[in-house]
mmCIF file of C-alpha atoms in Angstrom:
data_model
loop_
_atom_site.group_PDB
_atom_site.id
_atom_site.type_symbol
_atom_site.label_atom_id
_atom_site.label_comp_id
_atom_site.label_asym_id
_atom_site.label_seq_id
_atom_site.Cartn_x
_atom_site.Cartn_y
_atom_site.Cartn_z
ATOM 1 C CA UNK J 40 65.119 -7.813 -12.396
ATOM 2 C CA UNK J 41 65.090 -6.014 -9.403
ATOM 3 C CA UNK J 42 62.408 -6.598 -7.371
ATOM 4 C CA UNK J 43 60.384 -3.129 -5.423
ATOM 5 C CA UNK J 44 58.230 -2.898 -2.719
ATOM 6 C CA UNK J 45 55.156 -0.881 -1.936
ATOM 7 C CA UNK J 46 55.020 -0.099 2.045
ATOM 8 C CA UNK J 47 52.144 1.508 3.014
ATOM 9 C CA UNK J 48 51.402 3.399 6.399
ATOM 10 C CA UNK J 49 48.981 0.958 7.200
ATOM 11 C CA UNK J 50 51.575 -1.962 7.596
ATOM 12 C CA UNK J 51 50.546 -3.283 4.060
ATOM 13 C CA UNK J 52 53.168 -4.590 1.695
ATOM 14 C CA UNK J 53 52.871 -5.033 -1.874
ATOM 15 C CA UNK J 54 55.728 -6.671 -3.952
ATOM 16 C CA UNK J 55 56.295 -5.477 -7.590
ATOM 17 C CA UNK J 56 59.086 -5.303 -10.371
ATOM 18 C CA UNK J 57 61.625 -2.030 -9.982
ATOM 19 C CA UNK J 58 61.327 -0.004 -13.149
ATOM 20 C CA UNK J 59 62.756 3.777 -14.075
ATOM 21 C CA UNK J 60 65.081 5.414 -11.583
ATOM 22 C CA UNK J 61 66.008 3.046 -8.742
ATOM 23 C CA UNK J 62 65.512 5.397 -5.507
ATOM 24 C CA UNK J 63 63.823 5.419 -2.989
ATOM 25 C CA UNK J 64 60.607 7.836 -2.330
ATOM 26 C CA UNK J 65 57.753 8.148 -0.121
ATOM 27 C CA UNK J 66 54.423 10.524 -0.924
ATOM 28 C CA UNK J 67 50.793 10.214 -0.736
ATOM 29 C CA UNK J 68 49.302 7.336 -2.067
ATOM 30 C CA UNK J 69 46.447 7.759 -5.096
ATOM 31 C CA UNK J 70 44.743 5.981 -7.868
ATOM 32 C CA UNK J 71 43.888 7.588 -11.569
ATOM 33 C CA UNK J 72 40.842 4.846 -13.435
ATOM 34 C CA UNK J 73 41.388 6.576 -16.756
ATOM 35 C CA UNK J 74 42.262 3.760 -19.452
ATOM 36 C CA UNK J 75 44.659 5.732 -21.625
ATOM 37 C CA UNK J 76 46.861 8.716 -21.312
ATOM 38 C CA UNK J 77 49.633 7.298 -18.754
ATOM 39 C CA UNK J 78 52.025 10.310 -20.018
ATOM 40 C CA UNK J 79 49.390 13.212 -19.269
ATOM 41 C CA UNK J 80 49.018 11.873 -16.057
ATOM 42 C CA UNK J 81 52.538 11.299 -14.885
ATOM 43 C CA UNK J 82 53.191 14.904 -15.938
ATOM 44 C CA UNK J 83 50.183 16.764 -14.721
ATOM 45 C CA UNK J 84 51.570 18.816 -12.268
ATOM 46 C CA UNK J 85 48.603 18.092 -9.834
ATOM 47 C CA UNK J 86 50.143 15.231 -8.851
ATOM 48 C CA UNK J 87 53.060 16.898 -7.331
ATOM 49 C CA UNK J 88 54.499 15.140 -4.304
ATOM 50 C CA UNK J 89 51.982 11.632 -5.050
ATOM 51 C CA UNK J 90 52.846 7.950 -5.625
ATOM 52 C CA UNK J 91 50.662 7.577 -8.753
ATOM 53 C CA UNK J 92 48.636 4.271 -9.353
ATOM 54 C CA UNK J 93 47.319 3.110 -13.016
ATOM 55 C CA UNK J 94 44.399 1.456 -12.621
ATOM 56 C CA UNK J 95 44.224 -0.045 -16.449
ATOM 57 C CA UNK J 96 46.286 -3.542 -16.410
ATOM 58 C CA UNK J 97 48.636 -2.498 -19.661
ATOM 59 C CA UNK J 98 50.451 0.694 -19.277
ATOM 60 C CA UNK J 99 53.181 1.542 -21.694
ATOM 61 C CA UNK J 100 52.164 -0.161 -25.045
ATOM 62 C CA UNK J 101 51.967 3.011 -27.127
ATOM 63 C CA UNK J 102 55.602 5.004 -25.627
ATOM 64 C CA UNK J 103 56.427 7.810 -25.208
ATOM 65 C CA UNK J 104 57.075 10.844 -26.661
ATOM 66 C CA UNK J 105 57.944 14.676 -26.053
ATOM 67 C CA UNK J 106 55.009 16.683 -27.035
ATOM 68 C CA UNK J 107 52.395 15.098 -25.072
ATOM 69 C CA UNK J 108 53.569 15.995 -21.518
ATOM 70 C CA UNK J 109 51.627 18.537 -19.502
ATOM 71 C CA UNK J 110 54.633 19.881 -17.885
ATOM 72 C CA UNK J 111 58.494 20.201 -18.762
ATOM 73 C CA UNK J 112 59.358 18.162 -15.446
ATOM 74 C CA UNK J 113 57.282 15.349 -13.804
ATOM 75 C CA UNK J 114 56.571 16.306 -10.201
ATOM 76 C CA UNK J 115 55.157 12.863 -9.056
ATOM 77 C CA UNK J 116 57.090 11.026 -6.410
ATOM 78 C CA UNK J 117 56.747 7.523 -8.072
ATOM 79 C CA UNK J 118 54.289 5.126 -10.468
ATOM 80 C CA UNK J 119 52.590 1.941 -9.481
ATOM 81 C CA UNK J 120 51.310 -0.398 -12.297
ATOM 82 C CA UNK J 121 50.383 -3.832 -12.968
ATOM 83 C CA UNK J 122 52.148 -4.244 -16.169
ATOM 84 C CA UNK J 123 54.710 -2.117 -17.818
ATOM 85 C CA UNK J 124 54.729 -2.815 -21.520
ATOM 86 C CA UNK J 125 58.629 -3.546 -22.557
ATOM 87 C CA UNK J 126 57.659 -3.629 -26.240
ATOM 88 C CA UNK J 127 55.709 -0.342 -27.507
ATOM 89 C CA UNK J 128 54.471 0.276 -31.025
ATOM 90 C CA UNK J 129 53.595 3.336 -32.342
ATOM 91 C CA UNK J 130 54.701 5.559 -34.843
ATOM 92 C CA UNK J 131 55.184 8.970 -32.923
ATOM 93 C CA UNK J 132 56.835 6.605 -29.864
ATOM 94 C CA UNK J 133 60.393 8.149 -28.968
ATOM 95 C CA UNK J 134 60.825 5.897 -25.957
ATOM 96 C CA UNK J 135 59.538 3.210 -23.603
ATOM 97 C CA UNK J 136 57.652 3.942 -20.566
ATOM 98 C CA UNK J 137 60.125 2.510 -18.088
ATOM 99 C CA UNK J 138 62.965 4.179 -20.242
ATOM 100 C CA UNK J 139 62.020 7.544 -19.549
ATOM 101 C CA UNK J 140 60.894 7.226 -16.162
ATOM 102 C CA UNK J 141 64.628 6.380 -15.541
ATOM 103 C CA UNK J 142 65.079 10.005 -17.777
ATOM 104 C CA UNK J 143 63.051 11.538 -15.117
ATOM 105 C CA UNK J 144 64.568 9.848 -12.467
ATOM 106 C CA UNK J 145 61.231 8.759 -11.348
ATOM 107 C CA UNK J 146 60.996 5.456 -9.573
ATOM 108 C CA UNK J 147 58.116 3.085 -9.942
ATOM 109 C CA UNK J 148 56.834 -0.346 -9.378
ATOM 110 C CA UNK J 149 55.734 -2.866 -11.827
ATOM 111 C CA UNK J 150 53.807 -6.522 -11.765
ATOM 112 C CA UNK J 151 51.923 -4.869 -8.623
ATOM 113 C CA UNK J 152 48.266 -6.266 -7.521
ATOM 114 C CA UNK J 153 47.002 -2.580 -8.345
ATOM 115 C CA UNK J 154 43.162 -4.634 -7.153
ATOM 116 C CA UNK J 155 44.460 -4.936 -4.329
ATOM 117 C CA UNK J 156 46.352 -1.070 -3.966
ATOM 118 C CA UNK J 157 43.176 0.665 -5.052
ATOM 119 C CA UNK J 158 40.876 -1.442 -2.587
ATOM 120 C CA UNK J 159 43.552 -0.705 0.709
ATOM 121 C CA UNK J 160 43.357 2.721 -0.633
ATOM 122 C CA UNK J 161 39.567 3.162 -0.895
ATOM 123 C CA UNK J 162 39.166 1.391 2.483
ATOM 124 C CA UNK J 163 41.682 3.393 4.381
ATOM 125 C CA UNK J 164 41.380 6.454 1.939
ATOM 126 C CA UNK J 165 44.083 8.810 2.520
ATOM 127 C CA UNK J 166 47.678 6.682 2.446
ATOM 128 C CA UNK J 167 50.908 7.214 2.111
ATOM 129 C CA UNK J 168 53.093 5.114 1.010
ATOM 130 C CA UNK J 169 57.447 4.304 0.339
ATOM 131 C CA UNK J 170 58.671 2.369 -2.608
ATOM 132 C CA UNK J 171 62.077 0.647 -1.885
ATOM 133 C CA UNK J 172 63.907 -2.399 -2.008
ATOM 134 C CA UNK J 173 63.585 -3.594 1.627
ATOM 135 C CA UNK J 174 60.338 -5.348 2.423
ATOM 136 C CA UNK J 175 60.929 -5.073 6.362
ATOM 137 C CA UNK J 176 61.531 -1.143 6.175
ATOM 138 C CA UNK J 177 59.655 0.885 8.667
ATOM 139 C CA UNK J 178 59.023 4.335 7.201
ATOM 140 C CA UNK J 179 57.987 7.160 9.476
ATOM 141 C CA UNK J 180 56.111 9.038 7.510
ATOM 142 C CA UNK J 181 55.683 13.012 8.716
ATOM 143 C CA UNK J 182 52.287 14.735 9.057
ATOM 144 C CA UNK J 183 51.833 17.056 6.936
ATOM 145 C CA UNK J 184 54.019 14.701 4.161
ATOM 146 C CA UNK J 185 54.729 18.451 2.511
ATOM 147 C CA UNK J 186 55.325 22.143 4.166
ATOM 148 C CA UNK J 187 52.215 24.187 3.389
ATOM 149 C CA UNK J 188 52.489 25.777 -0.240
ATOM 150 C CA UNK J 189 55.708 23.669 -0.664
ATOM 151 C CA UNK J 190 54.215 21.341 -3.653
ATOM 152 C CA UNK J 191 52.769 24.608 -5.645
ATOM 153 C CA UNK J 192 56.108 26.488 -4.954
ATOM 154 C CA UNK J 193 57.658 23.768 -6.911
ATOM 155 C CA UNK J 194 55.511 23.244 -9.674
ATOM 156 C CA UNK J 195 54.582 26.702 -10.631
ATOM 157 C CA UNK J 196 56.792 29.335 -13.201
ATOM 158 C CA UNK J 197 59.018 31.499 -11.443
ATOM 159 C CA UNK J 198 59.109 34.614 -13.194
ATOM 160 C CA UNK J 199 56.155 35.989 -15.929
ATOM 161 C CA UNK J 200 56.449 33.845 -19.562
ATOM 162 C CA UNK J 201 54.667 35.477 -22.537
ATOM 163 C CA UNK J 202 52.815 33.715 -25.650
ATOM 164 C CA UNK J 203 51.701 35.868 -28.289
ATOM 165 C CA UNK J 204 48.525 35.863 -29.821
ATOM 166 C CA UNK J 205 45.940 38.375 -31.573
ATOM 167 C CA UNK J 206 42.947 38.068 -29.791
ATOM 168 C CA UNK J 207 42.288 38.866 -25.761
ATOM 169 C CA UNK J 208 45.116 39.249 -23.419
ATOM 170 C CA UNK J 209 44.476 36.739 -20.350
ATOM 171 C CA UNK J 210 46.851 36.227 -17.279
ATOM 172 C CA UNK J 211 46.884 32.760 -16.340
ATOM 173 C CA UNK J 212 47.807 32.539 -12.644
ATOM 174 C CA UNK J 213 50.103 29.400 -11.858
ATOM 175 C CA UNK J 214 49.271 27.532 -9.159
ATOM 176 C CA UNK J 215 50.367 24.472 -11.245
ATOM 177 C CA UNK J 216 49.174 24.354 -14.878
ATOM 178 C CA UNK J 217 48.822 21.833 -17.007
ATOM 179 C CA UNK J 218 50.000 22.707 -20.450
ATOM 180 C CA UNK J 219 46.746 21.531 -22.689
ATOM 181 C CA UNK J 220 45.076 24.402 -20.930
ATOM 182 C CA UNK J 221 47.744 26.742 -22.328
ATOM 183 C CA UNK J 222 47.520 25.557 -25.738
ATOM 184 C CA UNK J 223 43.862 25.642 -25.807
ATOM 185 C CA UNK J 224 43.604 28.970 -25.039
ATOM 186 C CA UNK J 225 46.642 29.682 -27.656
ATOM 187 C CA UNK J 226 44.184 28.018 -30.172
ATOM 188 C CA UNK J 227 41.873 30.522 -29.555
ATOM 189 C CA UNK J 228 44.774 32.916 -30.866
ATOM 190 C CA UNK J 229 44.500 34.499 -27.390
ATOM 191 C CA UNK J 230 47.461 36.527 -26.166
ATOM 192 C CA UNK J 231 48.520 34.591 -22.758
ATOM 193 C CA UNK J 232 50.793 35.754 -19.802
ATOM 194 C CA UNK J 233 51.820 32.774 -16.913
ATOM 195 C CA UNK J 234 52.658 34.411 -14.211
ATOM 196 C CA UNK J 235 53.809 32.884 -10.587
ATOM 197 C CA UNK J 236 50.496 32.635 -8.442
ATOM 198 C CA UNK J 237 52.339 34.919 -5.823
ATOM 199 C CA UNK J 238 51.968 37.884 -8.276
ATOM 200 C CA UNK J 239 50.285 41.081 -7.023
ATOM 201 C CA UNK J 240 47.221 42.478 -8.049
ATOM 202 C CA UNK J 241 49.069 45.483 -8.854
ATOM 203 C CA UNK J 242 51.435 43.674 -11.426
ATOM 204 C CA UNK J 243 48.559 42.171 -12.705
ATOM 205 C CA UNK J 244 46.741 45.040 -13.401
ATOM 206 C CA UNK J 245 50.364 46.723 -15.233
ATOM 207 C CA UNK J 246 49.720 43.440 -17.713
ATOM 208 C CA UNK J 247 46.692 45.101 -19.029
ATOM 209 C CA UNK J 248 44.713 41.868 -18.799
ATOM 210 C CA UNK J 249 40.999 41.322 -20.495
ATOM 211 C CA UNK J 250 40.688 38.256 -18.471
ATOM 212 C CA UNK J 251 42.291 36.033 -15.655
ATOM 213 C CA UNK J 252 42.345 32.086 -15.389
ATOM 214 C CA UNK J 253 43.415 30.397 -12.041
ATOM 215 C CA UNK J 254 44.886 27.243 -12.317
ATOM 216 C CA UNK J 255 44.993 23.777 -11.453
ATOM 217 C CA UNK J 256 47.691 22.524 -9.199
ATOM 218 C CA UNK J 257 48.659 20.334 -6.214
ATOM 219 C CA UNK J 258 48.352 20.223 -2.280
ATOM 220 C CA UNK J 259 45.691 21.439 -0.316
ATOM 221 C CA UNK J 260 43.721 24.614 -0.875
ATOM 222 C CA UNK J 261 43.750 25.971 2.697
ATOM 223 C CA UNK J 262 47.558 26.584 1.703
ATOM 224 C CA UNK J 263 46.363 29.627 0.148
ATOM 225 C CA UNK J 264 44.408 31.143 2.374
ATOM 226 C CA UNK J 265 47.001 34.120 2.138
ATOM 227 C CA UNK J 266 46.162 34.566 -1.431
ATOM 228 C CA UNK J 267 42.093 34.656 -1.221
ATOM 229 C CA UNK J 268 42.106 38.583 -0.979
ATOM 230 C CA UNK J 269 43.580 39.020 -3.923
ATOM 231 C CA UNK J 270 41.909 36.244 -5.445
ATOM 232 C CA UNK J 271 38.273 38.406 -4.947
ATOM 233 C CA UNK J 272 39.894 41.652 -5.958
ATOM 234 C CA UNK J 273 40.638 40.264 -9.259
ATOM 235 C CA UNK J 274 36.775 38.732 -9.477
ATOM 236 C CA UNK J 275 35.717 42.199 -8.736
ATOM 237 C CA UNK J 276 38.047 43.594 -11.763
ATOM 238 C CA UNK J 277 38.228 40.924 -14.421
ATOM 239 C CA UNK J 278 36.549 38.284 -15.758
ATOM 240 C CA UNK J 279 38.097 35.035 -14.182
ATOM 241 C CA UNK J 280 38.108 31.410 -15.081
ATOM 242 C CA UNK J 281 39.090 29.311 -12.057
ATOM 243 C CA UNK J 282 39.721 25.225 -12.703
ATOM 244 C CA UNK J 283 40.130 22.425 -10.516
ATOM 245 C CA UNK J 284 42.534 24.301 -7.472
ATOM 246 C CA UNK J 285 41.310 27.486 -8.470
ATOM 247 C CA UNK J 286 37.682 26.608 -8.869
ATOM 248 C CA UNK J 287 38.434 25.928 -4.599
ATOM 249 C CA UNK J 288 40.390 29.048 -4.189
ATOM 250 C CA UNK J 289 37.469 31.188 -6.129
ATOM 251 C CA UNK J 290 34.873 29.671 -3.999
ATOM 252 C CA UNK J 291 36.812 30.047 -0.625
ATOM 253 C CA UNK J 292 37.589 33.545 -1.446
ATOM 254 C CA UNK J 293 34.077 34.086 -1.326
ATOM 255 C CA UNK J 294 33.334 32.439 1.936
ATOM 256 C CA UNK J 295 33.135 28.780 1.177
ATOM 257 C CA UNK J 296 35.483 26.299 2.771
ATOM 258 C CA UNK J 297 37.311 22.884 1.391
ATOM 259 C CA UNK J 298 37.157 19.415 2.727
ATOM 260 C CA UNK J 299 39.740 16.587 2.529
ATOM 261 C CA UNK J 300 37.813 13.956 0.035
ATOM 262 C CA UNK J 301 37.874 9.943 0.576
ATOM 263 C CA UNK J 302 40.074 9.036 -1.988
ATOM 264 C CA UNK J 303 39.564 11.473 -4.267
ATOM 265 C CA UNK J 304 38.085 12.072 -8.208
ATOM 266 C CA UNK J 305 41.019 10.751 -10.600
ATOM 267 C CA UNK J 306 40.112 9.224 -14.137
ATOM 268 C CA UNK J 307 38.579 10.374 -17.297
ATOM 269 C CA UNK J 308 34.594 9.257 -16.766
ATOM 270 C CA UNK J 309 33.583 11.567 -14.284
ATOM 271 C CA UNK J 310 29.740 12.982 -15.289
ATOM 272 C CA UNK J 311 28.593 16.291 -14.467
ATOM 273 C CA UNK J 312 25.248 17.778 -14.719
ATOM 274 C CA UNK J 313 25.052 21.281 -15.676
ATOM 275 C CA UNK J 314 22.161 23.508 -14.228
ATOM 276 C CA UNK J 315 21.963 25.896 -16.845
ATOM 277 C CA UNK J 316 21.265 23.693 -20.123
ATOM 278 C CA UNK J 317 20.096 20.518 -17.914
ATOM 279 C CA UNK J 318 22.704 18.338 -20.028
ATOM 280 C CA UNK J 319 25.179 15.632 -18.721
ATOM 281 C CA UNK J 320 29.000 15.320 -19.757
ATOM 282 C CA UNK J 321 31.761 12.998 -18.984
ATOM 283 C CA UNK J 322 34.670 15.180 -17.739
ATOM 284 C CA UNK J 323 38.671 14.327 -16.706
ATOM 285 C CA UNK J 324 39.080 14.837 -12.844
ATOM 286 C CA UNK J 325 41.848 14.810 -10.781
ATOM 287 C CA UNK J 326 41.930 16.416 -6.900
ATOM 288 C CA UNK J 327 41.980 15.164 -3.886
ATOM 289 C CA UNK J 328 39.758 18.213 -2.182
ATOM 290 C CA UNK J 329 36.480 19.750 -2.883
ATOM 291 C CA UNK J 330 33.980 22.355 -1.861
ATOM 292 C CA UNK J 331 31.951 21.654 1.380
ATOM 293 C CA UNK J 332 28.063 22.648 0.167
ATOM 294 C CA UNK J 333 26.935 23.094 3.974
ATOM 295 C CA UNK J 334 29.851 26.306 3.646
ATOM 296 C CA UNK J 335 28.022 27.652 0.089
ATOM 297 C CA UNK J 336 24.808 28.210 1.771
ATOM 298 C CA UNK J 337 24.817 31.792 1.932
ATOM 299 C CA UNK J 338 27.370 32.582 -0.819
ATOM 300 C CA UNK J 339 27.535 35.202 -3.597
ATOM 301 C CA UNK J 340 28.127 32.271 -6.226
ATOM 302 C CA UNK J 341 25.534 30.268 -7.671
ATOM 303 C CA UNK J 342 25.733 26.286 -8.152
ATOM 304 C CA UNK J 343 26.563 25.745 -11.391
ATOM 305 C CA UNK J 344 27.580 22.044 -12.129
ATOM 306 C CA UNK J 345 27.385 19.074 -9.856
ATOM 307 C CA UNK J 346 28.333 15.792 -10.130
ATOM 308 C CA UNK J 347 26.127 12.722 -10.735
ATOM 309 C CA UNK J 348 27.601 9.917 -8.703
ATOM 310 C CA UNK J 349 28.043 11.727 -5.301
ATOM 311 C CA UNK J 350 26.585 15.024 -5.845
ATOM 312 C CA UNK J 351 29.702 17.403 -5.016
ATOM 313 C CA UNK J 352 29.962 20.689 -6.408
ATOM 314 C CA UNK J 353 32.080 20.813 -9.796
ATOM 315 C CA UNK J 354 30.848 24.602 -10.372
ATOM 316 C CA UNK J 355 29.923 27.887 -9.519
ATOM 317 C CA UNK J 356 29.176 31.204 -11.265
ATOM 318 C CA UNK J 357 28.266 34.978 -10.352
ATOM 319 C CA UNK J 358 25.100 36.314 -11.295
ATOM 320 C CA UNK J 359 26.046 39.684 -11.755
ATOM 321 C CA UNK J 360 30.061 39.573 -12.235
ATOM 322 C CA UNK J 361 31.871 37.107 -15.394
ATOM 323 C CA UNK J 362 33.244 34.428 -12.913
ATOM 324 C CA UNK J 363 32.849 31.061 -13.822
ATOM 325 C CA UNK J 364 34.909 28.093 -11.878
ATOM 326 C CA UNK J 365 35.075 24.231 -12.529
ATOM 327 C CA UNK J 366 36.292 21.173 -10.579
ATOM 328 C CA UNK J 367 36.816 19.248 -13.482
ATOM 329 C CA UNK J 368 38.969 19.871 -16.229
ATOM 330 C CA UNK J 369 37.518 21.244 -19.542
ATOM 331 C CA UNK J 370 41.020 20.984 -21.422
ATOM 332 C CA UNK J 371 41.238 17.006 -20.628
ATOM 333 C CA UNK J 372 43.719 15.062 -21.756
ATOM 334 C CA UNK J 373 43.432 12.183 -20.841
ATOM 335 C CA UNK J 374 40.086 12.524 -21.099
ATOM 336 C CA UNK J 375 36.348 13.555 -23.223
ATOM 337 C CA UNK J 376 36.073 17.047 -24.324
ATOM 338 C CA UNK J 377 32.625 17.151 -23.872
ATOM 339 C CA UNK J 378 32.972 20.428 -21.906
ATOM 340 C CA UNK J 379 35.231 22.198 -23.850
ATOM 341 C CA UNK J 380 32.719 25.109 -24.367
ATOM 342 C CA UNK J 381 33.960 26.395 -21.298
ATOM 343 C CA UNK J 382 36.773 28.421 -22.765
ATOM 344 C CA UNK J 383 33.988 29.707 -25.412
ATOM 345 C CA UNK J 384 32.783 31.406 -22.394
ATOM 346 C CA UNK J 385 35.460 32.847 -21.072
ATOM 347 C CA UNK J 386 36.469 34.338 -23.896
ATOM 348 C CA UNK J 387 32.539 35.192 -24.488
ATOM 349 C CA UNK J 388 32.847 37.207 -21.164
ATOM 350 C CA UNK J 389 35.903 39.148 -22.543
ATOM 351 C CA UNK J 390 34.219 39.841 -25.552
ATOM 352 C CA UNK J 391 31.504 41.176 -23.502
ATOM 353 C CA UNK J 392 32.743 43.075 -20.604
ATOM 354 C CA UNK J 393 35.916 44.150 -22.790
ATOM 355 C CA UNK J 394 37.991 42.941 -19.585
ATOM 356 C CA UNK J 395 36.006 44.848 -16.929
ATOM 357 C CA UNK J 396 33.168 43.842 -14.871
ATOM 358 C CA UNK J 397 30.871 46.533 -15.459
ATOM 359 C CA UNK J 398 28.609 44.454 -18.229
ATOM 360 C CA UNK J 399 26.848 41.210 -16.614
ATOM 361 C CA UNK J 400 28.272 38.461 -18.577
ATOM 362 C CA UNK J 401 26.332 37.336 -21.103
ATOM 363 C CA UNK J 402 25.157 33.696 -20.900
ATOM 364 C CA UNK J 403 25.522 31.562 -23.915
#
């Protein structure tokens, strides 16, 4: 087989097995500790222009199939792993893990010392990284990797798509969504619009909406900066549900600013606190940014959730308007549901306000 190579921006070189598409690629270097769910993670849209490292030893041993991706097209640059599993079993399988990265004409690297990977990675935190063939290459890797807005432009829909439903209309703003948190809220039998995140307020508002959610999606926050006007319009009009990217573009509309993490939150075991029942969960995380508390300080939103290992902000909400925004993701996969109730209040605040802002949302 043909063997791959790993070179990272600090000089490092780490030797591995070629599997899927045999290209070359280059992107930002990152590490996801979850245990199961390899397909959710290659196709979460978040991870949009990212060499993607699998912690767990075995990926691969349950397949593949086509109804558990979070996106229609993977948007990752490439996969590291430490073993690829050649020989699958399971009954709703339709293909092997290296198979259809070659489908997706995604490269990736097996047999890797992913130890190793994850400790360069948490020593030197941000790293990029090129996966080729030549282990005396000498990438040059540009700074930014990506053009500002370039990774969401790619991911996100480019014209409205409808979903009907017989309960609340909400407008789910693409920045880069994954699609468990469409068909939660299509469990909910709630009618849902995606529209492109570069949609007007004014378009919005011809929807008819009863509520807005902001999505997830790659790059960095300050991207958007462009957008955060009409990001606090709609707060002031609707209720809104902001997660993971738009939990940071909620919360910088209002004042706050982001911060480039260490190496970022990526698995499936990440526990919050939340202030308003005083109970822990275990939530699925994956960003590279967060919230800087020193720029909350004087903010209209409240604190809402924070996390228990390092004490970052995973959460605000408005005391007097139905906006509630979360770093984590409630719809998981991979990952615990444990916080699922946060679509019951969403929907609780459309219920309440009838899509206006007029009625202080109702806590549950």
């Amino acid at each position: 087989m043909t063997k791959g190579y790993l070179i990272l921006n600090t000089g490092d070189v780490l030797e591995g097995t070629w599997i899927g598409s045999e290209t070359y690629t280059e992107g930002e270097v990152v590490f996801n500790t979850s245990m199961t769910g390899y397909q959710e993670m290659i196709t979460d849209p978040s991870y949009a222009g990212q060499i993607v490292t699998l912690c767990y030893p075995l990926v691969g041993n349950y397949g593949m199939n086509s109804w558990d991706n979070e996106s229609k097209q993977p948007a990752c640059k490439g996969v590291i792993v430490g073993e690829a599993c050649e020989a699958p079993s399971n009954g709703k399988m339709e293909t092997g893990f290296s198979d259809q990265l070659l489908k997706w004409d995604i490269p990736g690297l097996a047999n890797v010392n992913t130890r190793k990977l994850v400790s360069l990675i948490r020593k030197h935190q941000t790293l990029k990284g090129k996966i080729t063939t030549d282990p005396h290459a000498t990438p040059e890797f540009p700074t930014p990797l990506y053009a500002p807005g370039q990774l969401v432009e790619q991911v996100a829909v480019k014209k409205p798509v409808s979903y009907l439903g017989k309960g609340k209309h909400v407008v789910l703003l693409d920045f880069g969504y994954k699609a468990s948190i469409l068909k939660d809220l299509l469990k909910q039998n709630l009618r849902v619009t995606v529209v492109p995140y570069h949609t007007s307020t004014m378009e919005i508002a011809a929807m008819k909406p009863d509520g807005i959610l902001i999505s997830n999606g790659p790059g960095d926050p300050e991207d958007h900066v462009m957008h955060f006007p009409k990001i606090k319009e709609l707060t002031d009009q609707y209720p809104v549900l902001g997660i993971c990217l738009g939990h940071q573009l909620i919360a910088m509309s209002y004042g706050a600013a982001s911060k480039k993490m260490a190496y970022g939150h990526r698995g499936g075991n990440h526990p919050i606190l939340d202030h308003e029942t005083g109970k822990v969960w275990i939530t699925s995380q994956n960003h590279g940014y967060d919230i800087d508390p020193s720029s909350c300080k004087d903010s209209e939103l409240h604190v809402r959730f924070t996390n228990i290992n390092d004490g970052g902000i995973e959460g605000f909400y408005h005391p007097e308007k139905p906006v509630l925004s979360v770093q984590f993701h409630p719809e998981a996969r991979p990952g615990p549901v444990d916080t699922a109730y946060i679509f019951d209040e969403f929907i609780e605040a459309m219920l309440c306000t009838g899509g206006k802002t007029s009625c202080q949302m109702q806590k549950a």
